Amino acid sequence: MIRDQETLNQLIDIVDRFVRERLVPAEQQVAEEYKVPDDIIQEMKELGLFGMTIPEEYGGLGLTMEEEIHVAMALGRTSPAFRSILGTNNGIGSAAVVFDGTEEQKQKFLPKYASGEWVGCFCLTEPDVGSDAAALKTTAVRDGDHYIINGTKRYITNGPVADTFNVMARTNPEIKGARGISAFIVEKGTPGITLGAIDKKMGQAGSLTCDVIFEDCRVPAANLIGEEGQGFITAMKVLDRGRLHIAGFSVGIAERLIDDALHYAIERKQFGKAIAEHQLIQAMLADSKTESYAAKCMVLDAARMRDESKNISTESAACKLFATEMVGRVADRAVQIHGGAGYISEYAVERFYRDVRLFRLYEGTSQIQQIIIARNMIKDAS
């Protein structure tokens, strides 16, 4: 749902210009220094990018899902590290509070997320728990007006710079599945929190992840999100929205890769003519354009359905599956079109080729999306 097309167009124009003029020129610096420059982060705050999805009454822009997808596609035309630093505030770091938080929690946390004063993160994955999230081992034991949290969370995006940790923990050890899990907001500086070393990853330099360890960490009971035992339901609502966002972002990256490959193919000469005139190169460009367009149509359709309050569990998983697999194929073709140059870090396609591989893993692997889709199909047919 687009509430005001002219206003959205203005926002997209601002983001497009910011991406072209500020972010793209800084891509190599981020890759070398493994950090988004502070001045760029400040500009993101001033543009309101940290609060795009947070309701207006808490200081955000309150974008609908469809509007968010358009912005995600615009942000996708540059390094994923830039989106990552603000992505958790707009998605998995704040969504649990937006969906199921108390009014007091919303008043306390959302304005700080929206302004970028605070960075939030989402703590679900553990060393022995990834795809089977319902089997998590982190515990939260009630002790008067507090809960005592113990456990380790792994690969936590923005963990090294987070001001709050939205933690999924088991409050009822007698219930082994999803119904024993609750969600908590844990603030930075709470005794008992330890951060692991920053992970060295295949790609996405500048997008920071680490382990977050909780040892007898006392959290006020007031920081429980929703009710005890409802945390997994909250997490799945968070991921449904997040998967659509990642799908839209993947479309944006695919469009950037297609543009880079196309311009290289037009400029590069082989056998006496531009390689863009060779039919096998044209086939790769055409396949990439077709798949990117298909993913774009899918994710916009699913976003509109979500804005209409429809259950989009299947559609969200389908979008995430198709779009993230698609951008991997597009990146591979972009490298192929560049030839040997595509394997050299001087060209952005080399970096994007490594960066996009992660999209098929986080917020549910491609295989988990297949399982969700198939199970929902079977359930609907029963």
mmCIF file of N, CA and C in Angstrom, residues 194-262:
data_model
loop_
_atom_site.group_PDB
_atom_site.id
_atom_site.type_symbol
_atom_site.label_atom_id
_atom_site.label_comp_id
_atom_site.label_asym_id
_atom_site.label_seq_id
_atom_site.Cartn_x
_atom_site.Cartn_y
_atom_site.Cartn_z
ATOM 1 N N THR A 194 28.543 -10.291 27.786
ATOM 2 C CA THR A 194 29.885 -10.282 27.221
ATOM 3 C C THR A 194 29.782 -10.443 25.710
ATOM 4 N N LEU A 195 30.567 -9.661 24.989
ATOM 5 C CA LEU A 195 30.579 -9.756 23.530
ATOM 6 C C LEU A 195 31.803 -10.533 23.069
ATOM 7 N N GLY A 196 31.591 -11.443 22.120
ATOM 8 C CA GLY A 196 32.707 -12.178 21.547
ATOM 9 C C GLY A 196 33.457 -11.326 20.535
ATOM 10 N N ALA A 197 34.514 -11.893 19.965
ATOM 11 C CA ALA A 197 35.275 -11.198 18.932
ATOM 12 C C ALA A 197 34.411 -10.994 17.695
ATOM 13 N N ILE A 198 34.662 -9.919 16.965
ATOM 14 C CA ILE A 198 33.932 -9.657 15.726
ATOM 15 C C ILE A 198 34.257 -10.759 14.723
ATOM 16 N N ASP A 199 33.232 -11.342 14.129
ATOM 17 C CA ASP A 199 33.412 -12.452 13.198
ATOM 18 C C ASP A 199 34.113 -11.996 11.929
ATOM 19 N N LYS A 200 34.995 -12.832 11.419
ATOM 20 C CA LYS A 200 35.622 -12.614 10.119
ATOM 21 C C LYS A 200 34.849 -13.435 9.090
ATOM 22 N N LYS A 201 34.175 -12.748 8.195
ATOM 23 C CA LYS A 201 33.248 -13.402 7.288
ATOM 24 C C LYS A 201 33.774 -13.439 5.851
ATOM 25 N N MET A 202 33.129 -14.260 5.044
ATOM 26 C CA MET A 202 33.455 -14.363 3.626
ATOM 27 C C MET A 202 33.264 -13.033 2.919
ATOM 28 N N GLY A 203 32.199 -12.332 3.296
ATOM 29 C CA GLY A 203 31.871 -11.063 2.654
ATOM 30 C C GLY A 203 31.187 -10.128 3.631
ATOM 31 N N GLN A 204 30.507 -9.140 3.081
ATOM 32 C CA GLN A 204 29.789 -8.143 3.876
ATOM 33 C C GLN A 204 30.685 -7.480 4.931
ATOM 34 N N ALA A 205 31.873 -7.088 4.501
ATOM 35 C CA ALA A 205 32.759 -6.331 5.387
ATOM 36 C C ALA A 205 32.073 -5.044 5.795
ATOM 37 N N GLY A 206 32.149 -4.729 7.079
ATOM 38 C CA GLY A 206 31.490 -3.541 7.599
ATOM 39 C C GLY A 206 30.145 -3.847 8.222
ATOM 40 N N SER A 207 29.588 -5.010 7.914
ATOM 41 C CA SER A 207 28.393 -5.497 8.612
ATOM 42 C C SER A 207 28.894 -6.372 9.754
ATOM 43 N N LEU A 208 28.753 -5.885 10.969
ATOM 44 C CA LEU A 208 29.433 -6.499 12.107
ATOM 45 C C LEU A 208 28.559 -7.531 12.814
ATOM 46 N N THR A 209 29.147 -8.696 13.070
ATOM 47 C CA THR A 209 28.461 -9.749 13.828
ATOM 48 C C THR A 209 29.404 -10.303 14.892
ATOM 49 N N CYS A 210 28.829 -10.851 15.949
ATOM 50 C CA CYS A 210 29.633 -11.473 17.003
ATOM 51 C C CYS A 210 28.744 -12.345 17.876
ATOM 52 N N ASP A 211 29.369 -13.117 18.766
ATOM 53 C CA ASP A 211 28.637 -13.834 19.804
ATOM 54 C C ASP A 211 28.216 -12.849 20.887
ATOM 55 N N VAL A 212 27.065 -13.101 21.485
ATOM 56 C CA VAL A 212 26.621 -12.344 22.652
ATOM 57 C C VAL A 212 26.362 -13.360 23.756
ATOM 58 N N ILE A 213 27.121 -13.235 24.858
ATOM 59 C CA ILE A 213 27.056 -14.214 25.944
ATOM 60 C C ILE A 213 26.367 -13.604 27.153
ATOM 61 N N PHE A 214 25.406 -14.329 27.701
ATOM 62 C CA PHE A 214 24.678 -13.894 28.894
ATOM 63 C C PHE A 214 25.003 -14.841 30.042
ATOM 64 N N GLU A 215 25.561 -14.278 31.119
ATOM 65 C CA GLU A 215 25.922 -15.075 32.295
ATOM 66 C C GLU A 215 25.277 -14.450 33.531
ATOM 67 N N ASP A 216 24.258 -15.101 34.050
ATOM 68 C CA ASP A 216 23.506 -14.579 35.205
ATOM 69 C C ASP A 216 23.132 -13.117 34.993
ATOM 70 N N CYS A 217 22.619 -12.843 33.824
ATOM 71 C CA CYS A 217 22.241 -11.478 33.435
ATOM 72 C C CYS A 217 20.833 -11.178 33.959
ATOM 73 N N ARG A 218 20.733 -10.226 34.892
ATOM 74 C CA ARG A 218 19.449 -9.896 35.524
ATOM 75 C C ARG A 218 18.718 -8.822 34.717
ATOM 76 N N VAL A 219 17.543 -9.199 34.229
ATOM 77 C CA VAL A 219 16.757 -8.321 33.370
ATOM 78 C C VAL A 219 15.420 -8.037 34.049
ATOM 79 N N PRO A 220 15.004 -6.781 34.145
ATOM 80 C CA PRO A 220 13.708 -6.482 34.771
ATOM 81 C C PRO A 220 12.563 -7.221 34.086
ATOM 82 N N ALA A 221 11.620 -7.710 34.884
ATOM 83 C CA ALA A 221 10.454 -8.405 34.321
ATOM 84 C C ALA A 221 9.665 -7.489 33.383
ATOM 85 N N ALA A 222 9.792 -6.193 33.606
ATOM 86 C CA ALA A 222 9.110 -5.226 32.739
ATOM 87 C C ALA A 222 9.635 -5.268 31.309
ATOM 88 N N ASN A 223 10.791 -5.905 31.103
ATOM 89 C CA ASN A 223 11.390 -5.985 29.768
ATOM 90 C C ASN A 223 10.956 -7.225 29.006
ATOM 91 N N LEU A 224 10.052 -8.001 29.570
ATOM 92 C CA LEU A 224 9.449 -9.124 28.845
ATOM 93 C C LEU A 224 8.569 -8.557 27.741
ATOM 94 N N ILE A 225 8.768 -9.032 26.510
ATOM 95 C CA ILE A 225 7.954 -8.577 25.383
ATOM 96 C C ILE A 225 6.756 -9.524 25.244
ATOM 97 N N GLY A 226 5.560 -8.981 25.383
ATOM 98 C CA GLY A 226 4.377 -9.826 25.313
ATOM 99 C C GLY A 226 4.251 -10.673 26.568
ATOM 100 N N GLU A 227 3.740 -11.876 26.401
ATOM 101 C CA GLU A 227 3.537 -12.772 27.526
ATOM 102 C C GLU A 227 4.566 -13.895 27.507
ATOM 103 N N GLU A 228 4.765 -14.525 28.665
ATOM 104 C CA GLU A 228 5.628 -15.694 28.724
ATOM 105 C C GLU A 228 5.117 -16.753 27.759
ATOM 106 N N GLY A 229 6.058 -17.387 27.069
ATOM 107 C CA GLY A 229 5.704 -18.454 26.152
ATOM 108 C C GLY A 229 5.267 -17.992 24.773
ATOM 109 N N GLN A 230 5.204 -16.663 24.558
ATOM 110 C CA GLN A 230 4.774 -16.135 23.259
ATOM 111 C C GLN A 230 5.949 -15.636 22.415
ATOM 112 N N GLY A 231 7.170 -15.815 22.917
ATOM 113 C CA GLY A 231 8.329 -15.252 22.227
ATOM 114 C C GLY A 231 8.566 -15.813 20.846
ATOM 115 N N PHE A 232 8.324 -17.096 20.667
ATOM 116 C CA PHE A 232 8.574 -17.703 19.353
ATOM 117 C C PHE A 232 7.579 -17.179 18.325
ATOM 118 N N ILE A 233 6.346 -16.980 18.759
ATOM 119 C CA ILE A 233 5.337 -16.406 17.859
ATOM 120 C C ILE A 233 5.766 -15.007 17.432
ATOM 121 N N THR A 234 6.256 -14.234 18.399
ATOM 122 C CA THR A 234 6.763 -12.902 18.078
ATOM 123 C C THR A 234 7.915 -12.982 17.090
ATOM 124 N N ALA A 235 8.848 -13.912 17.337
ATOM 125 C CA ALA A 235 10.005 -14.062 16.454
ATOM 126 C C ALA A 235 9.587 -14.389 15.030
ATOM 127 N N MET A 236 8.592 -15.246 14.867
ATOM 128 C CA MET A 236 8.147 -15.617 13.527
ATOM 129 C C MET A 236 7.477 -14.441 12.821
ATOM 130 N N LYS A 237 6.754 -13.613 13.550
ATOM 131 C CA LYS A 237 6.176 -12.409 12.946
ATOM 132 C C LYS A 237 7.279 -11.466 12.492
ATOM 133 N N VAL A 238 8.304 -11.358 13.311
ATOM 134 C CA VAL A 238 9.454 -10.522 12.962
ATOM 135 C C VAL A 238 10.111 -11.035 11.688
ATOM 136 N N LEU A 239 10.300 -12.355 11.592
ATOM 137 C CA LEU A 239 10.990 -12.935 10.445
ATOM 138 C C LEU A 239 10.143 -12.870 9.180
ATOM 139 N N ASP A 240 8.828 -12.993 9.299
ATOM 140 C CA ASP A 240 7.975 -12.878 8.115
ATOM 141 C C ASP A 240 8.186 -11.534 7.436
ATOM 142 N N ARG A 241 8.214 -10.478 8.246
ATOM 143 C CA ARG A 241 8.441 -9.150 7.668
ATOM 144 C C ARG A 241 9.882 -9.031 7.163
ATOM 145 N N GLY A 242 10.832 -9.515 7.964
ATOM 146 C CA GLY A 242 12.229 -9.408 7.588
ATOM 147 C C GLY A 242 12.559 -10.127 6.295
ATOM 148 N N ARG A 243 11.883 -11.251 6.050
ATOM 149 C CA ARG A 243 12.153 -11.999 4.823
ATOM 150 C C ARG A 243 11.710 -11.225 3.583
ATOM 151 N N LEU A 244 10.607 -10.514 3.703
ATOM 152 C CA LEU A 244 10.178 -9.673 2.583
ATOM 153 C C LEU A 244 11.190 -8.553 2.328
ATOM 154 N N HIS A 245 11.689 -7.962 3.407
ATOM 155 C CA HIS A 245 12.672 -6.891 3.269
ATOM 156 C C HIS A 245 13.929 -7.401 2.563
ATOM 157 N N ILE A 246 14.433 -8.555 2.986
ATOM 158 C CA ILE A 246 15.632 -9.119 2.368
ATOM 159 C C ILE A 246 15.386 -9.434 0.902
ATOM 160 N N ALA A 247 14.180 -9.903 0.579
ATOM 161 C CA ALA A 247 13.844 -10.180 -0.812
ATOM 162 C C ALA A 247 13.897 -8.904 -1.645
ATOM 163 N N GLY A 248 13.309 -7.820 -1.119
ATOM 164 C CA GLY A 248 13.345 -6.548 -1.821
ATOM 165 C C GLY A 248 14.761 -6.017 -1.975
ATOM 166 N N PHE A 249 15.547 -6.153 -0.927
ATOM 167 C CA PHE A 249 16.935 -5.710 -0.961
ATOM 168 C C PHE A 249 17.723 -6.507 -2.001
ATOM 169 N N SER A 250 17.437 -7.800 -2.099
ATOM 170 C CA SER A 250 18.114 -8.647 -3.085
ATOM 171 C C SER A 250 17.812 -8.185 -4.503
ATOM 172 N N VAL A 251 16.585 -7.721 -4.727
ATOM 173 C CA VAL A 251 16.235 -7.184 -6.041
ATOM 174 C C VAL A 251 17.085 -5.952 -6.351
ATOM 175 N N GLY A 252 17.252 -5.079 -5.364
ATOM 176 C CA GLY A 252 18.069 -3.887 -5.571
ATOM 177 C C GLY A 252 19.505 -4.226 -5.917
ATOM 178 N N ILE A 253 20.071 -5.191 -5.217
ATOM 179 C CA ILE A 253 21.451 -5.606 -5.516
ATOM 180 C C ILE A 253 21.525 -6.213 -6.915
ATOM 181 N N ALA A 254 20.536 -7.026 -7.268
ATOM 182 C CA ALA A 254 20.521 -7.620 -8.600
ATOM 183 C C ALA A 254 20.510 -6.530 -9.672
ATOM 184 N N GLU A 255 19.712 -5.482 -9.466
ATOM 185 C CA GLU A 255 19.661 -4.392 -10.439
ATOM 186 C C GLU A 255 20.999 -3.672 -10.541
ATOM 187 N N ARG A 256 21.688 -3.495 -9.415
ATOM 188 C CA ARG A 256 23.021 -2.880 -9.447
ATOM 189 C C ARG A 256 23.981 -3.768 -10.239
ATOM 190 N N LEU A 257 23.959 -5.068 -9.985
ATOM 191 C CA LEU A 257 24.853 -5.990 -10.675
ATOM 192 C C LEU A 257 24.571 -6.032 -12.171
ATOM 193 N N ILE A 258 23.299 -5.995 -12.535
ATOM 194 C CA ILE A 258 22.937 -6.005 -13.950
ATOM 195 C C ILE A 258 23.451 -4.741 -14.635
ATOM 196 N N ASP A 259 23.292 -3.590 -13.975
ATOM 197 C CA ASP A 259 23.795 -2.331 -14.540
ATOM 198 C C ASP A 259 25.309 -2.387 -14.728
ATOM 199 N N ASP A 260 26.013 -2.865 -13.698
ATOM 200 C CA ASP A 260 27.475 -2.952 -13.797
ATOM 201 C C ASP A 260 27.893 -3.877 -14.933
ATOM 202 N N ALA A 261 27.237 -5.023 -15.033
ATOM 203 C CA ALA A 261 27.582 -5.987 -16.075
ATOM 204 C C ALA A 261 27.255 -5.437 -17.464
ATOM 205 N N LEU A 262 26.117 -4.766 -17.580
ATOM 206 C CA LEU A 262 25.718 -4.205 -18.866
ATOM 207 C C LEU A 262 26.702 -3.145 -19.343
#
